Tab-separated table of C-alpha atoms in Angstrom:
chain	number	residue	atom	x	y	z
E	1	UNK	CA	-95.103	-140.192	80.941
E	2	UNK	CA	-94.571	-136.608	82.201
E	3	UNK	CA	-91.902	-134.496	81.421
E	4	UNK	CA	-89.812	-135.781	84.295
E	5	UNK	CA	-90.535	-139.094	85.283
E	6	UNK	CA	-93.608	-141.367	84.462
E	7	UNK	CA	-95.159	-144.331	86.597
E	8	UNK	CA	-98.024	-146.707	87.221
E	9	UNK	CA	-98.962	-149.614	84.540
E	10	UNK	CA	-98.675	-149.857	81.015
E	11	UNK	CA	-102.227	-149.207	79.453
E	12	UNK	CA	-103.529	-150.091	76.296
E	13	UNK	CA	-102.830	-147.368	73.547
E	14	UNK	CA	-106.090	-147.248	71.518
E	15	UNK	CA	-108.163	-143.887	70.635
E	16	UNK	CA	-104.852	-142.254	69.153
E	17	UNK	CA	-103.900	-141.414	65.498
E	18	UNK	CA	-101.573	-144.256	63.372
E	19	UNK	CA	-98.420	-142.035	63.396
E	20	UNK	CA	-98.957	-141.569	67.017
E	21	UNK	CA	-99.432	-145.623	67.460
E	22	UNK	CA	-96.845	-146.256	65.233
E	23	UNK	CA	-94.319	-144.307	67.478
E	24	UNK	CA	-95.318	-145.787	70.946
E	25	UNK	CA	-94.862	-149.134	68.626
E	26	UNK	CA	-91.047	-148.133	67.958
E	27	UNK	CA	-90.116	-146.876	71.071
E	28	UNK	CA	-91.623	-150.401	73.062
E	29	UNK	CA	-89.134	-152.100	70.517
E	30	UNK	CA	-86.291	-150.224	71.180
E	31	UNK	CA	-86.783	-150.236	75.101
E	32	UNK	CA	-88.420	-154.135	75.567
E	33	UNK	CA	-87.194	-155.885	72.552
E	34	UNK	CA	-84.105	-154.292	72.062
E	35	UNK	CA	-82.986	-153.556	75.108
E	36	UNK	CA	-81.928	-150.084	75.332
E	37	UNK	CA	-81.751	-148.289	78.854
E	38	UNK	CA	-81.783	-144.749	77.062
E	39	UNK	CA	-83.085	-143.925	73.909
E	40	UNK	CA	-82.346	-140.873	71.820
E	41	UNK	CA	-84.595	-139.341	70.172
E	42	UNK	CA	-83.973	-135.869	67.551
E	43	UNK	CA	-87.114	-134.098	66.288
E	44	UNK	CA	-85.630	-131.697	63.503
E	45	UNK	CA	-89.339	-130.697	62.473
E	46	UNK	CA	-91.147	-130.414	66.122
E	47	UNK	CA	-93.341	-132.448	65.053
E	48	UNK	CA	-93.787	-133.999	68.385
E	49	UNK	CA	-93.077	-131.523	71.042
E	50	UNK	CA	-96.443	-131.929	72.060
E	51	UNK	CA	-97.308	-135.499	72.272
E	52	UNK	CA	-94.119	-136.998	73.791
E	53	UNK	CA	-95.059	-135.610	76.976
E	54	UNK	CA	-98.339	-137.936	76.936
E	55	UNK	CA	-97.365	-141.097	75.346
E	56	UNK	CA	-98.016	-144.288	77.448
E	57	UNK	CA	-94.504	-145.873	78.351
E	58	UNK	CA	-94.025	-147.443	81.710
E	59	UNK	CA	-91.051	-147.041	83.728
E	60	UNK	CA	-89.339	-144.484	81.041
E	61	UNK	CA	-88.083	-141.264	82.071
E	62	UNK	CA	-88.746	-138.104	79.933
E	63	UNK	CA	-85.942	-135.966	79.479
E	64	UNK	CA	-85.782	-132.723	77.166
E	65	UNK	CA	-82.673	-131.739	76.013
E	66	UNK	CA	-83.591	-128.594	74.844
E	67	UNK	CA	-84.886	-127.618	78.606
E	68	UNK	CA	-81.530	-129.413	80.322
E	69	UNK	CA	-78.138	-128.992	79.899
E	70	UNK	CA	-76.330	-131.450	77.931
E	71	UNK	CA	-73.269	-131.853	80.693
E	72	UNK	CA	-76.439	-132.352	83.621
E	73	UNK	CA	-78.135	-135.378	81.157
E	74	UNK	CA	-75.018	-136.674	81.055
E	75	UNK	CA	-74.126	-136.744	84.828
E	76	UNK	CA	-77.575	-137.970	85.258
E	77	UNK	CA	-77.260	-140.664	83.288
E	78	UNK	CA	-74.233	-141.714	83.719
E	79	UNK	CA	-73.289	-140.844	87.580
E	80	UNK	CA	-76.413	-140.067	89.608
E	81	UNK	CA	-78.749	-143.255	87.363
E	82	UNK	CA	-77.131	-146.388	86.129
E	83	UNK	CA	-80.365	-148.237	85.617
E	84	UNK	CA	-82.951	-146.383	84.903
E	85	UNK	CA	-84.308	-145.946	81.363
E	86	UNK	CA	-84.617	-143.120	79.495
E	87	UNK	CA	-85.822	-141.145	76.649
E	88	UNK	CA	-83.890	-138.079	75.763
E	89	UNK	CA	-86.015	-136.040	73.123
E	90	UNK	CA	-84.168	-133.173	71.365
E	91	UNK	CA	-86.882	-130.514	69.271
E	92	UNK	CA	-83.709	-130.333	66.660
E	93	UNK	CA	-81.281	-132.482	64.636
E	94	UNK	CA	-78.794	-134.821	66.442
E	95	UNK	CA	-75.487	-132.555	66.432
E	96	UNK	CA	-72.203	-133.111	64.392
E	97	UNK	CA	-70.020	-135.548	66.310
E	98	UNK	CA	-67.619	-132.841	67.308
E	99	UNK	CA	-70.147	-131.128	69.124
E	100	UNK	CA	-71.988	-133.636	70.494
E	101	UNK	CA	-71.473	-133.572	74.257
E	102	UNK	CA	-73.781	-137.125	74.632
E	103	UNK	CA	-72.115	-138.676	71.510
E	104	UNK	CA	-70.140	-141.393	73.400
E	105	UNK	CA	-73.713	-142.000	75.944
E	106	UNK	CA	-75.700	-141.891	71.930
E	107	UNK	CA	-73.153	-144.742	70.647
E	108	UNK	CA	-74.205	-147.637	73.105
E	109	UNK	CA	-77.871	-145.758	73.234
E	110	UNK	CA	-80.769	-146.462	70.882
E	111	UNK	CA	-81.703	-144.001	68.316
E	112	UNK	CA	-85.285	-143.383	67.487
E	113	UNK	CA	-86.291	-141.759	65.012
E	114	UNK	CA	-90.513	-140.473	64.266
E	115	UNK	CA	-90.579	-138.723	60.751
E	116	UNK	CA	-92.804	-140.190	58.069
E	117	UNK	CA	-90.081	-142.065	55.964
E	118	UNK	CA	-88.822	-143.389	59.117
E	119	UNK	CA	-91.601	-145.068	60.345
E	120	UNK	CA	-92.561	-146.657	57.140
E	121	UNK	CA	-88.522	-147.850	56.746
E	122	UNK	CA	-90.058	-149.111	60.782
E	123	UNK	CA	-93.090	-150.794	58.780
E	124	UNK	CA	-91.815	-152.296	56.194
E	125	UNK	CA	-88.733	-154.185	58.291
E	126	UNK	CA	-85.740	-151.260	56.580
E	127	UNK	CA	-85.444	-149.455	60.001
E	128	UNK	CA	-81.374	-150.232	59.449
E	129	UNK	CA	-81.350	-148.952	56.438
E	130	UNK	CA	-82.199	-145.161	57.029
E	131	UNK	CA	-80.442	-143.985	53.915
E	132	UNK	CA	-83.674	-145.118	52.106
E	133	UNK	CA	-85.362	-142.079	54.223
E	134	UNK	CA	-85.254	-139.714	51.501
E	135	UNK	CA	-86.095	-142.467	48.580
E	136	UNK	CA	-89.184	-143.236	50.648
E	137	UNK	CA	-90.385	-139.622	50.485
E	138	UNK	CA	-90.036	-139.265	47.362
E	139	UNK	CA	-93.020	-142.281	46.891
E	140	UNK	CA	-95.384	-140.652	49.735
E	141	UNK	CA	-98.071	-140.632	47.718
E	142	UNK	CA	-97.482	-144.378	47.150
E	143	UNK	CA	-97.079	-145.029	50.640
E	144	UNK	CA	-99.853	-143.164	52.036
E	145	UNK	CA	-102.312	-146.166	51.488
E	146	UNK	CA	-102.306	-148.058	54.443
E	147	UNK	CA	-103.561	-151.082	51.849
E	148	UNK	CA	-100.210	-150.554	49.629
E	149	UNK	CA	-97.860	-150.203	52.632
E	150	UNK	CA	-99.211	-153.971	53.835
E	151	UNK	CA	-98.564	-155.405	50.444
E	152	UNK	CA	-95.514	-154.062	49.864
E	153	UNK	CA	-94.477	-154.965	53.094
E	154	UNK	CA	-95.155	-158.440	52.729
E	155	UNK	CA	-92.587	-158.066	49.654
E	156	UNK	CA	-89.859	-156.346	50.939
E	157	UNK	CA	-86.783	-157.931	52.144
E	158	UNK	CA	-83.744	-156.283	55.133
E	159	UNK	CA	-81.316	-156.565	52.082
E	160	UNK	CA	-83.840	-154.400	49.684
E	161	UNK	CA	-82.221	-150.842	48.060
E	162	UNK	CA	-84.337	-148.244	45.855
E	163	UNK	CA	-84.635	-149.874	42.922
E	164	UNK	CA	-85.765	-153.203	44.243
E	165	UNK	CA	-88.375	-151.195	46.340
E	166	UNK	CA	-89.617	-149.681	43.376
E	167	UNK	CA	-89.809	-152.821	41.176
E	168	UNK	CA	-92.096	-153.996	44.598
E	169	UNK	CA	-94.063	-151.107	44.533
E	170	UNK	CA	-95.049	-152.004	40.644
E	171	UNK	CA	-96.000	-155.360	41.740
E	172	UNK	CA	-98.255	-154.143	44.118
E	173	UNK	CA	-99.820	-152.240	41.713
E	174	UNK	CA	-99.612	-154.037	38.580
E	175	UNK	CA	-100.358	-157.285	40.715
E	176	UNK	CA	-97.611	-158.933	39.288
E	177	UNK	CA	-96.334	-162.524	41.050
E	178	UNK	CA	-93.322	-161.789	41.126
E	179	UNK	CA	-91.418	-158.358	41.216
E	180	UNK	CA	-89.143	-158.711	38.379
E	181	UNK	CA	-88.945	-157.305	34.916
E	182	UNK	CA	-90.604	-160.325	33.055
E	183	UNK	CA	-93.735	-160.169	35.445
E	184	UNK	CA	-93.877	-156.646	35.398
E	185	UNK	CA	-94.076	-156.289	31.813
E	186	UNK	CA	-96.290	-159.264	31.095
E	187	UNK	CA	-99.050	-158.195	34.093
E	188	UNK	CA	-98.975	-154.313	32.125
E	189	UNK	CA	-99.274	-155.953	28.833
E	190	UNK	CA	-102.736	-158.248	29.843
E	191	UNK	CA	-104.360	-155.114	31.465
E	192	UNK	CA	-103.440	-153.470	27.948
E	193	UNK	CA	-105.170	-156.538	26.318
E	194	UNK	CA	-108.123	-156.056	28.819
E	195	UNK	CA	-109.062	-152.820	27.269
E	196	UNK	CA	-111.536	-151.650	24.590
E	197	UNK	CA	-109.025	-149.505	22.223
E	198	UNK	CA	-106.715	-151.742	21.384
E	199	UNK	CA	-102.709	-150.790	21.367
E	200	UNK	CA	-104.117	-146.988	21.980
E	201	UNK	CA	-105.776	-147.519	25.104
E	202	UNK	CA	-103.764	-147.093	28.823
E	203	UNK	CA	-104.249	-149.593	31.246
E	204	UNK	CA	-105.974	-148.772	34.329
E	205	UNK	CA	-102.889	-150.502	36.035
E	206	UNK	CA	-100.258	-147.345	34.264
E	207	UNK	CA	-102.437	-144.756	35.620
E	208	UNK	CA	-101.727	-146.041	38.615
E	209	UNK	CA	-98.151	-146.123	37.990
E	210	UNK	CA	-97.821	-142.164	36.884
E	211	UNK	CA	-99.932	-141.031	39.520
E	212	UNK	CA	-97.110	-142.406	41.771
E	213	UNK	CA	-94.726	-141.284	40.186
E	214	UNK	CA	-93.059	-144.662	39.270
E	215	UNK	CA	-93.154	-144.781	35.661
E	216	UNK	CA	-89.356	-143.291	35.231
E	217	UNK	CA	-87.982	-146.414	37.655
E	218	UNK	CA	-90.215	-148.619	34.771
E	219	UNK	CA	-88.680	-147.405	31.716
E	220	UNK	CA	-85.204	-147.417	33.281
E	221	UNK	CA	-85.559	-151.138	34.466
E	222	UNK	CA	-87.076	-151.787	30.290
E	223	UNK	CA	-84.053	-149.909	29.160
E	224	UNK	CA	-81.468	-152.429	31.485
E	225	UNK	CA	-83.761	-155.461	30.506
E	226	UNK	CA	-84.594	-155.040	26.918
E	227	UNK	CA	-82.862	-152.248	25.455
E	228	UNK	CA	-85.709	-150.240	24.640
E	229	UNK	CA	-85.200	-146.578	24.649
E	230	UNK	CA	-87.419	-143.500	23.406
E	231	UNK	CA	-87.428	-139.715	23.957
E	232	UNK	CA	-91.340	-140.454	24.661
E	233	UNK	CA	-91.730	-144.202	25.054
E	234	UNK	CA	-95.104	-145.616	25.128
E	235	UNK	CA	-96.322	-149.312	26.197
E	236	UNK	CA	-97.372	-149.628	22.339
E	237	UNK	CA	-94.175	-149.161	21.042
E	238	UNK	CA	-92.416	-151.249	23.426
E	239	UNK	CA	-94.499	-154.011	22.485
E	240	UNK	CA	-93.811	-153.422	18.621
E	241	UNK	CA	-89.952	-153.469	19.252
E	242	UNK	CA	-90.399	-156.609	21.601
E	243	UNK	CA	-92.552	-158.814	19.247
E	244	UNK	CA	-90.261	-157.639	15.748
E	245	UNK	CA	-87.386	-158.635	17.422
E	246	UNK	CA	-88.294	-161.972	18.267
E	247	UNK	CA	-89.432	-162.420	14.806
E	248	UNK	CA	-85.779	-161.149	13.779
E	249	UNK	CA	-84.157	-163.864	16.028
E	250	UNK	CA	-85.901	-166.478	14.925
E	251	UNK	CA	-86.228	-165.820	11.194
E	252	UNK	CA	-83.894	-167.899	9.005
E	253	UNK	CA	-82.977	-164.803	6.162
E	254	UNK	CA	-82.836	-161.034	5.910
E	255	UNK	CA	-85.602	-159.598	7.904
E	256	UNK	CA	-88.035	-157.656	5.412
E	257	UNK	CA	-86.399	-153.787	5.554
E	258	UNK	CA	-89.987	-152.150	6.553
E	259	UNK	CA	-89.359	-154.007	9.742
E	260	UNK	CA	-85.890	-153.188	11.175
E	261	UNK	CA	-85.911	-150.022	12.744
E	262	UNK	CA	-88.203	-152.025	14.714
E	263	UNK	CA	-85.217	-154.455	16.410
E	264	UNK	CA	-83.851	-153.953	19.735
E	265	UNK	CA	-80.284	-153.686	20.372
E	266	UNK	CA	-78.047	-157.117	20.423
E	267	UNK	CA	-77.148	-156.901	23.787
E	268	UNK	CA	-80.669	-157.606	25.052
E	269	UNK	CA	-82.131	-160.036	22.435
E	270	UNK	CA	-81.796	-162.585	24.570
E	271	UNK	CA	-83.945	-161.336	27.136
E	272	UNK	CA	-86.625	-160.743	24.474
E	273	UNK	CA	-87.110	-164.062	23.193
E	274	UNK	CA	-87.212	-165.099	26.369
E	275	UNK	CA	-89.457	-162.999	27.523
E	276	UNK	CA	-91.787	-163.599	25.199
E	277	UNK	CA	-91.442	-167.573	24.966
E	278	UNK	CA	-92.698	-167.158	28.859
E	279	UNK	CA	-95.278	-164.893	28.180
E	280	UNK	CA	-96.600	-166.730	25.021
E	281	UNK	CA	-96.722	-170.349	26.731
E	282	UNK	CA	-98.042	-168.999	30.232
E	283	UNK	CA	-101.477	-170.259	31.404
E	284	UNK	CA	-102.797	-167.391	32.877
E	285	UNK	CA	-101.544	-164.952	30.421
E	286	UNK	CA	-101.073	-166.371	27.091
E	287	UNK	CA	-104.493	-165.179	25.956
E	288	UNK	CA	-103.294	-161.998	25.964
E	289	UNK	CA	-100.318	-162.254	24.294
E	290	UNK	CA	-102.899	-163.844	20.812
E	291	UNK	CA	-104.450	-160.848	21.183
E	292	UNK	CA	-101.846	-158.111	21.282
E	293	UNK	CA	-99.310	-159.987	18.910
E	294	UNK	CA	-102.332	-160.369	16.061
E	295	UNK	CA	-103.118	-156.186	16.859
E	296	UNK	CA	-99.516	-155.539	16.117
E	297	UNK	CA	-98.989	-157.630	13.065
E	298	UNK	CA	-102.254	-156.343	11.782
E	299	UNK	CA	-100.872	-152.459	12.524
E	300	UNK	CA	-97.409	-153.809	10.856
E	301	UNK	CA	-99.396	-154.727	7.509
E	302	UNK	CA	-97.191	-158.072	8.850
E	303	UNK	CA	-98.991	-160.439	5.970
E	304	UNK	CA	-97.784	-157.750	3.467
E	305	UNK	CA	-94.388	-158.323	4.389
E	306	UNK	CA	-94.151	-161.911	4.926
E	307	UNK	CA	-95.098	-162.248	1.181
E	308	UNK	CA	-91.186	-161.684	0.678
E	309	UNK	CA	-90.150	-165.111	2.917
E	310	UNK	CA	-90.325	-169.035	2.376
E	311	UNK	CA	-92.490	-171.062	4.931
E	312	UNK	CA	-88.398	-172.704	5.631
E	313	UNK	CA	-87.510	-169.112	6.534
E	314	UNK	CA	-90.034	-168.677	8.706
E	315	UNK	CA	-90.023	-172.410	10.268
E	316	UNK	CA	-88.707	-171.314	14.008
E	317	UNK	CA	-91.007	-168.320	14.415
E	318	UNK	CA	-93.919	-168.519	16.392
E	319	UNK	CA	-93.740	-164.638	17.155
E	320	UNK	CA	-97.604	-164.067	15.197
E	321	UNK	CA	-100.295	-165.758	13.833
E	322	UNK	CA	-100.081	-164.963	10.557
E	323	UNK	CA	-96.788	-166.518	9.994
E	324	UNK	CA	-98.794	-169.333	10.431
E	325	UNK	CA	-100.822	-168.838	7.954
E	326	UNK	CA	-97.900	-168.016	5.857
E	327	UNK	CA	-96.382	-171.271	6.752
E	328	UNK	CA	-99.868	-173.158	6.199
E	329	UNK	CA	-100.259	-171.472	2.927
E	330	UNK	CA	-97.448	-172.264	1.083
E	331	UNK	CA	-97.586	-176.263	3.001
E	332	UNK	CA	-101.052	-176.232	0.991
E	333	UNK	CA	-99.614	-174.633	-2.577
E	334	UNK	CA	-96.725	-177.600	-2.219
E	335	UNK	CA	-99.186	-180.449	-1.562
E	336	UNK	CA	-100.628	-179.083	-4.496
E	337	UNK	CA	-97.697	-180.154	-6.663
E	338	UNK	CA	-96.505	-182.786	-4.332
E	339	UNK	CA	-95.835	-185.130	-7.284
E	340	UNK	CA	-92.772	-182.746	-8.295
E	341	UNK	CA	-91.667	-181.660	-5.012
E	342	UNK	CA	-91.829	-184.669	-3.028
E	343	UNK	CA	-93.923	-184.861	1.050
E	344	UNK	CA	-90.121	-185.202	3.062
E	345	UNK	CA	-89.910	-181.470	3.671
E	346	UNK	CA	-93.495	-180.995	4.019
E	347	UNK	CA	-94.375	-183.456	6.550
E	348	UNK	CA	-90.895	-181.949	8.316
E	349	UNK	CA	-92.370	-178.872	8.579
E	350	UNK	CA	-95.814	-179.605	9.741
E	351	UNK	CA	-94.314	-182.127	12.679
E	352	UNK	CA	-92.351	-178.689	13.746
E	353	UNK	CA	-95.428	-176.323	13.042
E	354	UNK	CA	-97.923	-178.997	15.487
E	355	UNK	CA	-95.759	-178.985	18.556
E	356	UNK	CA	-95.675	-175.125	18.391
E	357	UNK	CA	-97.996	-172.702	20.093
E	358	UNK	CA	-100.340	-171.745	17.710
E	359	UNK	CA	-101.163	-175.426	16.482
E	360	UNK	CA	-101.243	-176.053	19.997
């Protein structure tokens, strides 16, 4: 394609750099899939002054707004040419409606657009949604992997805004199933088991997530889901808050006073035990849930303060280990004197202990 007109056939595009394939790719859609006879297109940046000139489209005609009049495109196009197609490329940003001389030819046109952001919006199936242009910048460095762009692609739906893109974006790199808070949480929390320093350590998968700048969009979706909130939070502490607030839901009497600074707000307990009844009882994950659970209770001094409850108070938590061991402790001291007490309430409480998940 020249800077007037272009002809001959359409030839394969290969030997070229990706942003350069990437807009031959979106300007074939707009012309053969779409439809469009002209197609605007506004280079702010002049980023492309250079290679419009040589890019490979058959049957297009090259126009330059900044080398012809506004009023002669617009005779051209809509007098002197009814048919032909066009691309009219502008080294500047599309005027303010009141000044735009093409507006009402640009309102039944196409609009193309070649920046960074927008191709990616292209890539990932947004293109309508160009007010995520300045989101997408902002994760560059996310989206600069070619590998990342093609898995978050595969996640991303039309209907998607920023903070569903960024909850995708920690999938990808926490390799969570699913890209909501529960799988999120639960994929950072078995890399944290994975590692050699226990509740210290940071997961290879959170460096990855503050090198790309998307560990603010993670606390804020913790904050909506669970209620956690620090001036510094840390994965550790999350987890503390997460695991001592099950135990608060589930214990039948006052929760031991060392312990309840610990507790979450009311609005999100819910979530919590819910959370972690998934977590606990999942296949792939609930090893690391033992682990992390007993490295909390054992930072807690937990046994310490379970010597203040009965095994009854304790009979619906299955938040640690050693509550079990509470529980089977004291079952053990009442078989003991099982001629005073009577077996009805222990053989109650063992049938609940068996079908829970540390018995199974």
């Amino acid at each position: 394609m020249s800077a007037s007109d272009t002809s001959g056939t359409l030839p394969l595009f290969t030997g070229a750099d990706a942003d350069t394939s990437r807009i031959l790719q979106g300007l074939r859609y707009q012309f053969e899939n779409e439809r469009h006879r002209i197609v605007f297109w506004n280079d702010p940046d002049e980023e492309f002054t250079e290679a419009v000139g040589t890019l490979p489209l058959d049957g297009v005609t090259l126009l330059h707004l900044n080398e012809t009049p506004a009023l002669a495109v617009k005779i051209r196009l809509e007098r002197e040419d009814r048919v032909g197609r066009y691309l009219v490329y502008a080294p500047f940003a599309e005027p303010a409606p009141e000044e735009d001389w093409l507006l009402d030819v640009r309102l039944y046109s196409g609009n193309f657009r070649a920046d960074r952001a927008s191709m990616q919006l292209a890539e990932l199936g947004l293109g309508q949604n160009q007010s995520l242009r300045e989101h997408l910048r902002k994760r560059n460095k996310f989206l600069a992997s070619k590998d990342r762009l093609a898995r978050l692609a595969r996640l991303v739906q039309p209907t998607d805004d920023a903070t569903l893109l960024d909850r995708k974006m920690l999938a990808v790199l926490t390799r969570a199933d699913q890209a909501e808070p529960f799988a999120l949480v639960s994929a950072l929390f078995h890399d944290l088991a994975s590692q050699p320093d226990g509740l210290s350590a940071v997961p290879a998968q959170w460096e990855e997530i503050i090198r790309y700048g998307l560990d603010a969009p993670f606390w804020e979706m913790v904050q909506q889901t669970f209620g956690y909130s620090e001036e510094t939070p840390r994965l550790r502490n999350l987890l503390t808050r997460l695991l001592v607030t099950d135990f608060s839901q589930t214990l039948s009497g006052t929760l031991p006073a060392a312990l309840a600074h610990h507790v979450l707000p009311e609005g999100t307990r819910a979530n919590v035990v819910v959370f972690l009844n998934q977590w606990r009882d999942s296949a792939s994950r609930g090893s690391s849930y033992d682990l992390l659970s007993e490295r909390v209770a054992e930072s807690l001094s937990l046994s310490v303060h379970l010597g203040e409850l009965t095994a009854s108070a304790l009979a619906r938590v299955y938040t640690f280990l050693t509550v079990e061991k509470r529980i089977a402790s004291e079952l053990r001291d009442r078989i003991v004197h099982v001629e005073q007490q009577g077996t009805k309430g222990i053989e109650d409480l063992a049938a609940r202990r068996q079908n829970g998940h540390w018995a199974s």
